[in-house]
Coordinates of C-alpha atoms in Angstrom, one line a residue:
M1 CA 0.0 0.0 0.0
N2 CA 1.5 3.3 -1.1
H3 CA 1.5 6.5 1.0
G4 CA -1.4 8.1 -0.9
S5 CA -3.6 5.0 -0.5
L6 CA -2.8 4.9 3.2
D7 CA -3.7 8.6 3.6
G8 CA -7.0 8.0 1.7
F9 CA -7.8 5.0 3.9
M10 CA -7.1 6.9 7.1
G11 CA -9.1 9.9 5.8
G12 CA -12.0 7.7 5.1
F13 CA -11.7 5.9 8.5
Y14 CA -11.6 9.3 10.3
K15 CA -14.7 10.5 8.4
F16 CA -16.5 7.3 9.3
G17 CA -15.6 7.7 12.9
E18 CA -16.7 11.4 12.8
Y19 CA -20.1 10.5 11.4
F20 CA -20.5 7.6 13.8
I21 CA -19.9 9.8 16.9
L22 CA -22.2 12.5 15.4
L23 CA -25.0 10.0 14.8
V24 CA -24.8 8.6 18.3
Y25 CA -24.7 12.1 19.8
L26 CA -27.7 13.2 17.7
N27 CA -29.7 10.1 18.6
L28 CA -29.0 10.8 22.3
L29 CA -30.1 14.4 21.9
W30 CA -33.3 13.3 20.1
I31 CA -34.2 10.9 22.9
C32 CA -33.6 13.5 25.6
F33 CA -35.4 16.4 23.9
T34 CA -38.3 14.1 22.9
I35 CA -38.7 13.2 26.5
L36 CA -38.3 16.9 27.5
G37 CA -41.3 17.7 25.2
G38 CA -43.4 15.0 26.8
V39 CA -42.8 12.7 23.7
I40 CA -46.0 13.8 21.9
F41 CA -44.8 17.5 21.9
G42 CA -41.1 16.6 21.6
W43 CA -40.6 14.2 18.8
A44 CA -41.3 16.6 15.9
P45 CA -39.1 19.5 16.9
S46 CA -36.4 17.0 18.0
T47 CA -36.6 15.3 14.6
T48 CA -36.4 18.7 12.8
A49 CA -33.3 19.6 14.9
V50 CA -31.6 16.3 13.9
F51 CA -32.2 17.1 10.2
S52 CA -30.9 20.7 10.7
V53 CA -27.6 19.5 12.1
L54 CA -27.2 16.9 9.4
R55 CA -28.0 19.3 6.6
E56 CA -25.2 21.6 7.7
K57 CA -22.8 18.7 7.9
I58 CA -23.7 17.5 4.5
M59 CA -23.2 21.0 3.1
G60 CA -19.6 20.8 4.3
K61 CA -20.1 23.1 7.3
D62 CA -18.8 22.3 10.8
P63 CA -21.9 22.9 13.0
S64 CA -21.9 23.4 16.7
V65 CA -24.1 20.4 17.3
I66 CA -25.8 21.4 20.6
K67 CA -26.1 25.0 19.5
T68 CA -27.7 24.1 16.2
F69 CA -29.9 21.4 17.7
W70 CA -31.2 23.6 20.5
G71 CA -31.7 26.6 18.3
T72 CA -33.7 24.7 15.8
Y73 CA -35.7 22.9 18.5
R74 CA -36.6 26.2 20.2
Q75 CA -37.3 28.1 16.9
E76 CA -39.4 25.3 15.3
F77 CA -41.1 24.0 18.4
F78 CA -44.6 25.3 17.9
R79 CA -44.7 25.0 14.1
T80 CA -43.4 21.5 13.9
N81 CA -45.7 20.5 16.8
G82 CA -48.6 21.5 14.6
L83 CA -47.1 19.3 11.9
G84 CA -46.5 16.5 14.4
L85 CA -50.1 16.6 15.7
I86 CA -51.4 16.5 12.1
I87 CA -49.1 13.4 11.3
L88 CA -50.3 11.6 14.5
F89 CA -53.9 12.4 13.8
V90 CA -53.8 11.2 10.1
A91 CA -51.9 8.1 11.1
Y92 CA -54.4 7.3 13.8
M93 CA -57.4 7.9 11.5
L94 CA -55.9 5.8 8.8
Y95 CA -55.2 2.9 11.2
V96 CA -58.7 3.0 12.7
N97 CA -60.3 3.1 9.2
I98 CA -58.2 0.3 7.9
Q99 CA -59.0 -1.8 10.9
F100 CA -62.7 -1.0 10.6
F101 CA -63.0 -1.8 6.9
Q102 CA -60.9 -4.9 7.2
V103 CA -63.6 -6.9 8.9
E104 CA -66.1 -6.3 6.0
T105 CA -65.9 -8.3 2.7
A106 CA -68.3 -6.2 0.6
W107 CA -66.6 -4.7 -2.5
L108 CA -67.2 -1.2 -1.3
F109 CA -65.5 -1.8 2.0
V110 CA -62.6 -3.6 0.3
A111 CA -62.2 -0.6 -2.1
V112 CA -62.2 1.9 0.8
R113 CA -59.7 -0.2 2.6
Y114 CA -57.3 -0.2 -0.3
L115 CA -57.9 3.5 -0.7
M116 CA -56.9 4.0 2.9
I117 CA -53.7 2.0 2.3
A118 CA -52.9 4.1 -0.8
I119 CA -53.3 7.3 1.3
M120 CA -51.1 5.8 4.0
I121 CA -48.4 5.0 1.4
I122 CA -48.6 8.5 -0.1
S123 CA -48.5 10.1 3.4
G124 CA -45.4 8.0 4.2
I125 CA -43.6 9.2 1.1
M126 CA -44.5 12.8 1.9
L127 CA -43.1 12.3 5.3
I128 CA -39.7 11.5 3.7
Y129 CA -39.5 15.0 2.3
I130 CA -41.3 17.2 4.9
F131 CA -38.5 17.5 7.5
P132 CA -35.7 18.1 5.0
L133 CA -37.9 20.8 3.3
I134 CA -38.5 22.5 6.7
V135 CA -34.8 22.8 7.4
H136 CA -33.8 23.7 3.9
Y137 CA -36.4 26.2 2.8
E138 CA -38.0 29.1 4.7
T139 CA -41.7 29.1 3.9
S140 CA -45.1 28.3 5.4
L141 CA -46.0 24.9 6.8
Y142 CA -48.8 24.6 4.2
R143 CA -46.2 25.1 1.3
H144 CA -43.9 22.5 2.9
I145 CA -46.8 20.0 2.9
K146 CA -47.7 20.8 -0.7
N147 CA -44.1 20.7 -1.9
S148 CA -43.6 17.3 -0.2
L149 CA -46.5 15.9 -2.2
L150 CA -45.1 17.5 -5.4
M151 CA -41.6 16.1 -4.8
A152 CA -43.1 12.6 -4.1
I153 CA -45.0 12.8 -7.5
F154 CA -42.5 14.5 -9.8
K155 CA -39.3 12.9 -8.4
P156 CA -40.2 9.2 -8.5
I157 CA -36.7 7.8 -9.2
R158 CA -35.1 9.9 -6.4
T159 CA -38.0 9.0 -4.1
L160 CA -37.5 5.3 -4.9
F161 CA -33.8 5.6 -4.2
T162 CA -34.5 7.1 -0.8
I163 CA -37.1 4.4 0.1
I164 CA -34.6 1.7 -0.9
A165 CA -31.9 3.3 1.3
C166 CA -34.4 3.4 4.2
V167 CA -35.2 -0.3 3.6
V168 CA -31.5 -1.1 3.8
V169 CA -31.2 0.8 7.1
S170 CA -34.3 -1.0 8.4
Q171 CA -32.7 -4.4 7.5
L172 CA -29.5 -3.3 9.4
F173 CA -31.6 -2.6 12.5
F174 CA -33.5 -5.8 12.1
T175 CA -30.2 -7.8 11.9
F176 CA -28.4 -5.8 14.7
P177 CA -31.1 -4.4 17.0
V178 CA -28.5 -2.8 19.3
F179 CA -27.9 -0.2 16.6
I180 CA -31.4 1.1 17.2
I181 CA -30.4 2.4 20.6
L182 CA -27.2 4.0 19.2
F183 CA -28.6 5.7 16.1
G184 CA -32.1 4.5 15.4
V185 CA -33.4 8.0 14.4
S186 CA -30.2 9.7 13.4
L187 CA -29.2 7.2 10.7
F188 CA -32.6 7.3 9.0
A189 CA -32.3 11.1 9.1
L190 CA -28.8 11.0 7.6
V191 CA -29.9 8.8 4.7
I192 CA -33.0 10.8 4.0
M193 CA -31.3 14.2 4.3
W194 CA -28.4 13.1 2.1
T195 CA -30.6 12.0 -0.7
T196 CA -33.2 14.8 -0.5
Y197 CA -30.5 17.5 -0.2
Y198 CA -29.1 16.5 -3.6
T199 CA -32.6 16.2 -5.0
F200 CA -33.2 19.8 -3.9
K201 CA -30.0 21.0 -5.4
M202 CA -30.8 19.3 -8.7
T203 CA -34.3 20.9 -8.7
E204 CA -32.8 24.3 -7.9
Q205 CA -30.2 24.0 -10.7
K206 CA -32.9 23.1 -13.3
Q207 CA -35.1 26.0 -12.2
E208 CA -32.1 28.3 -12.6
E209 CA -31.4 27.0 -16.1
L210 CA -35.1 27.5 -17.1
T211 CA -35.0 31.0 -15.6
S212 CA -31.8 31.9 -17.6
Q213 CA -33.3 30.6 -20.8
E214 CA -36.4 32.8 -20.3
V215 CA -34.3 35.9 -19.8

């Protein structure tokens, strides 16, 4: 192994260790601040804070983790709790309706059950984009929700890639459950933020090209 290869290996190993420690730290912060918010009122701002730190890291910045996390948690607490309550309410209603229509065999009930499942899948895909959108763009919650739906529809390949990456992470946790305690939330957030960030950059670049052609 030559000197250049050794430097590259050590650099990659250092970066892996850096991300490993960051993910464990962020997962611990997520747990603590979720509990601090009483779980129901803590999970959404904590999740947003995790995405905010990871976004800065992916952009090549060197964020102060606790400062960025706490700043985002405090700033987005009420807005993201509104989103969190909407998510929990929709998830609960979908679950109740699917369970209710599951006991019936008439074609109408079967059709409604599959409609509920379709809505659940679409909502899950929108959930992939909603937190990255919140930390990347400054706009209203309504527009974030609308844009998450548009991204899910008009970026099917990128969306599929993100879903596959999340499935791989899920398989990792299924095989090694101890990793859930270490970075159960933060690793999912890293994978999602990484793929969606470059999706956003590609979209912005195309919009800039279209704007320059119109001028």
